[in-house]
XYZ file of C-alpha atoms in Angstrom:
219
model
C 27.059 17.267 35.316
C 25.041 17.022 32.105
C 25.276 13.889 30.189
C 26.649 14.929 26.512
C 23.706 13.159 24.955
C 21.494 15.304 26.838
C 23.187 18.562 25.956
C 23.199 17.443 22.073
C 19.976 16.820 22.508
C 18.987 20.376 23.508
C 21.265 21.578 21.433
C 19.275 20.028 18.578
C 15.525 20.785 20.236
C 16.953 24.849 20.809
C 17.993 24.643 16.934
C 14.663 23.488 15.280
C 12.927 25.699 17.750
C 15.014 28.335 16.924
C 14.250 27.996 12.820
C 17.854 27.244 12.452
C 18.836 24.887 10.118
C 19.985 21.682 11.269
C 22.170 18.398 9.814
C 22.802 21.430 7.026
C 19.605 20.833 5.577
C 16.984 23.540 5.164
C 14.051 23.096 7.129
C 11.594 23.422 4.933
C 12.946 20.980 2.654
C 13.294 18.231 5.972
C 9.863 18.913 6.739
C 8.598 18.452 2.849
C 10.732 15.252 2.481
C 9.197 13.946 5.643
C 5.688 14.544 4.086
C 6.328 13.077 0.808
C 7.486 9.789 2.741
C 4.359 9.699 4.897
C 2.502 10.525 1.406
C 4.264 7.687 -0.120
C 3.046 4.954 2.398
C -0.964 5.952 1.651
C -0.569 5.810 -1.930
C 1.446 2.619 -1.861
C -1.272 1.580 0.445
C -3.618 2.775 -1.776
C -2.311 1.262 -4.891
C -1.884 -2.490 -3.155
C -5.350 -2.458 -1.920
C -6.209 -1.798 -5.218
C -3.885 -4.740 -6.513
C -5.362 -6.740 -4.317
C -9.268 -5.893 -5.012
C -8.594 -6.512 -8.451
C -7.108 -10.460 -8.110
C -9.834 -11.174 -5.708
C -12.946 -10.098 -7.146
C -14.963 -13.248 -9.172
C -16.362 -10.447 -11.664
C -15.017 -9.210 -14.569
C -12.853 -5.786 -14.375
C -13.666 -3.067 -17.323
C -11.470 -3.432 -19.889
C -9.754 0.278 -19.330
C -9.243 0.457 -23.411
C -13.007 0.772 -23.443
C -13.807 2.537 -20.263
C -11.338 4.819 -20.977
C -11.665 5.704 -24.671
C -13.177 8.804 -26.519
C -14.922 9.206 -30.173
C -12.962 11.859 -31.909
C -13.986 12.629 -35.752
C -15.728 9.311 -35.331
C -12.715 7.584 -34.487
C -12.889 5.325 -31.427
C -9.290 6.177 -29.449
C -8.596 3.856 -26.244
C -7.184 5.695 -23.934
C -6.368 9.191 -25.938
C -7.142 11.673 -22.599
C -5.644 9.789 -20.394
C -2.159 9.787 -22.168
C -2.740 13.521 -23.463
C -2.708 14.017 -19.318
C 0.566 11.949 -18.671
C 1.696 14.003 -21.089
C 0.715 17.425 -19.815
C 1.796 16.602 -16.051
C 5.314 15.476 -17.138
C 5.552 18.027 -18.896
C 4.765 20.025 -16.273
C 7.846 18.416 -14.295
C 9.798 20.147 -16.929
C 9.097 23.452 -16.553
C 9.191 23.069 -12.697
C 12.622 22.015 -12.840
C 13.694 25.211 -14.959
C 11.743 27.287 -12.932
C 14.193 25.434 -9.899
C 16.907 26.834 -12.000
C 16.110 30.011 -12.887
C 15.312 30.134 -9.025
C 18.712 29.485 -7.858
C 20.270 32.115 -10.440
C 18.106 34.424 -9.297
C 16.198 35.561 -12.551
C 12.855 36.074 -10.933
C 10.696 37.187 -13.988
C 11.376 33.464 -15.512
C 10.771 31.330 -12.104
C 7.934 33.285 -11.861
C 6.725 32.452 -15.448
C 7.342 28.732 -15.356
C 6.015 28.583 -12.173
C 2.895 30.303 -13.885
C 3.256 27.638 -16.730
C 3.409 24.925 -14.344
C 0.616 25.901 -12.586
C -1.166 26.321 -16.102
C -0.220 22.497 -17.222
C -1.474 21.352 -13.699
C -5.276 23.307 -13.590
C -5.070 21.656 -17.353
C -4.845 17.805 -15.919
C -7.239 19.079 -13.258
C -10.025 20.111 -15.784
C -9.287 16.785 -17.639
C -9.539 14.844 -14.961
C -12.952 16.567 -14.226
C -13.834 15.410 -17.294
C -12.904 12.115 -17.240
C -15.215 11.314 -13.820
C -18.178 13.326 -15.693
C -17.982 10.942 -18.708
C -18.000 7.608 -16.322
C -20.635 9.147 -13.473
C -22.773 9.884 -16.977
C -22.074 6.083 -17.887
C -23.551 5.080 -14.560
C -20.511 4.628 -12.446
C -20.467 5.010 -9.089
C -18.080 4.653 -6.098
C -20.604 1.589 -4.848
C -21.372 0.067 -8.545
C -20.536 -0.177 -11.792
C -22.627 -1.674 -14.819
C -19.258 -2.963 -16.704
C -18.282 -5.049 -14.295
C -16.787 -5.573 -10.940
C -18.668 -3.154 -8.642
C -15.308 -2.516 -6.608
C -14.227 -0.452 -9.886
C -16.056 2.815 -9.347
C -14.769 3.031 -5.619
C -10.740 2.288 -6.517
C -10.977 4.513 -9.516
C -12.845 7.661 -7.424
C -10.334 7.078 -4.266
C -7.313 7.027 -6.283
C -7.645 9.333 -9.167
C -9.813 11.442 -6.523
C -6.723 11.986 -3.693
C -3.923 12.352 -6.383
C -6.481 14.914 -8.056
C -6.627 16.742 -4.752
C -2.901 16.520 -4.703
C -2.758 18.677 -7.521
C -5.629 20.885 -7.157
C -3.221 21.443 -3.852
C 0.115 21.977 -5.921
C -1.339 24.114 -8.115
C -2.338 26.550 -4.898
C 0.962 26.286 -3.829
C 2.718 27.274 -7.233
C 0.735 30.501 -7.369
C 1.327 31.287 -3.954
C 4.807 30.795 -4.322
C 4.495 32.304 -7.740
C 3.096 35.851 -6.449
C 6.053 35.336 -3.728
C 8.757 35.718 -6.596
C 7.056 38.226 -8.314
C 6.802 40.272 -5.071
C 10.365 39.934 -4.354
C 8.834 37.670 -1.392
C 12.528 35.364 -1.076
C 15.089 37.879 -1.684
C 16.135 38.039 1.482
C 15.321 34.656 2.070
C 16.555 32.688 -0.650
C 15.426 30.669 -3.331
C 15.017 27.284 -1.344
C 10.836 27.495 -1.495
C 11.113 27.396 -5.260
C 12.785 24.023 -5.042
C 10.690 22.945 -1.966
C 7.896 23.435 -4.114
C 9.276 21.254 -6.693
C 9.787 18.380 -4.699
C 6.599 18.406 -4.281
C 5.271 18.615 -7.739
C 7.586 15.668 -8.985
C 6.220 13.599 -6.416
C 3.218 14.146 -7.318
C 3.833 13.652 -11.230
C 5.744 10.429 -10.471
C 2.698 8.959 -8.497
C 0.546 9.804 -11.614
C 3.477 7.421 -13.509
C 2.718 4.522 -11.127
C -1.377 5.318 -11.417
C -0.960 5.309 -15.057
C 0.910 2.137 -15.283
C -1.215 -0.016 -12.500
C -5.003 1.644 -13.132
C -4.967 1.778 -16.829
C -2.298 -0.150 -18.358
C -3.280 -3.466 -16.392
């Protein structure tokens, strides 16, 4: 005779298997959650390392007001992209969350729209982004030196703002697919749960940029 673990067991194997939902929870949100918390462990990694770089190097760290300042109309702004880019990507968590809503009501011509506009605001932080490594690869930093100071700089600053980039870059793929999915009348059938799948994503991604923000260039 079967031992009842072993039968719940199968039971459960025959249901994810079977694309069947399980525990009540869709499984395309389970698998997303699942990547966000291995996701969470490398950028906390990440962001410790980087912690701990900083307290144990014997030379000076760039003063980020500097590094990260621009001249506009002669007018020397510390760190004016940087917060026009928090700005833009939280933002951007707005208009994901009413395209989540819209979703769920089933109004596809405005989930598809913010969607659109979220996908906008993200290629935006991309292109700034872009910008921002031109300027300091033009300044002579580089992921094995750096003429301001402490040579570890230029290889912290290039891994994280470089894999959060990528992040993006990768949301913002995945908003116009899913995009072009509503449009096409893709999840009608389905259901609206990709919308919201998709915006787990994207706020996990905006609320590492929060903890980026607060350890790269507020410290």
């Amino acid at each position: 005779m079967a031992n009842s673990n072993d039968v719940e067991l199968d039971t459960l194997v025959t249901d994810w298997s079977s694309d069947k939902e399980t525990f009540k929870v869709h499984w395309g949100k389970a698998m997303m959650w699942i990547f966000l918390l291995s996701d969470t462990f490398i950028f906390t990694s990440f962001l410790t390392s980087y912690m701990n770089v900083r307290m144990s190097t014997a030379e000076p760290w760039p003063n980020s007001s500097e590094v990260f300042a621009l001249t506009l109309f002669g007018q020397h702004i510390p760190l004016i992209l940087i917060a026009i880019m928090t700005f833009v990507l939280i933002t951007s968590s707005g208009t994901m969350a009413l395209a989540v809503n819209y979703g769920y009501r089933g109004d596809r011509k405005k989930t598809a729209i913010l969607l659109l506009i979220t996908a906008f605001f993200g290629l935006m932080f991309v292109g700034m982004q872009a910008f921002e490594w031109t300027k300091l690869i033009q300044e002579g930093v580089r992921p094995w030196g750096n003429p301001m100071g402490a040579a570890q700089f230029g290889s912290c600053f290039f891994m994280i703002t470089g894999f959060h980039g990528l992040h993006v870059s990768g949301g913002v793929i995945y908003l116009l697919y899913v995009a072009v999915g509503v449009i096409n009348g893709r999840y009608e059938k389905k259901g609206y749960d990709i919308v919201e799948i998709c915006g787990l994503y994207w706020h996990f991604v905006d609320l590492v940029w929060v903890f980026i923000f607060a350890f790269f260039y507020l410290w």
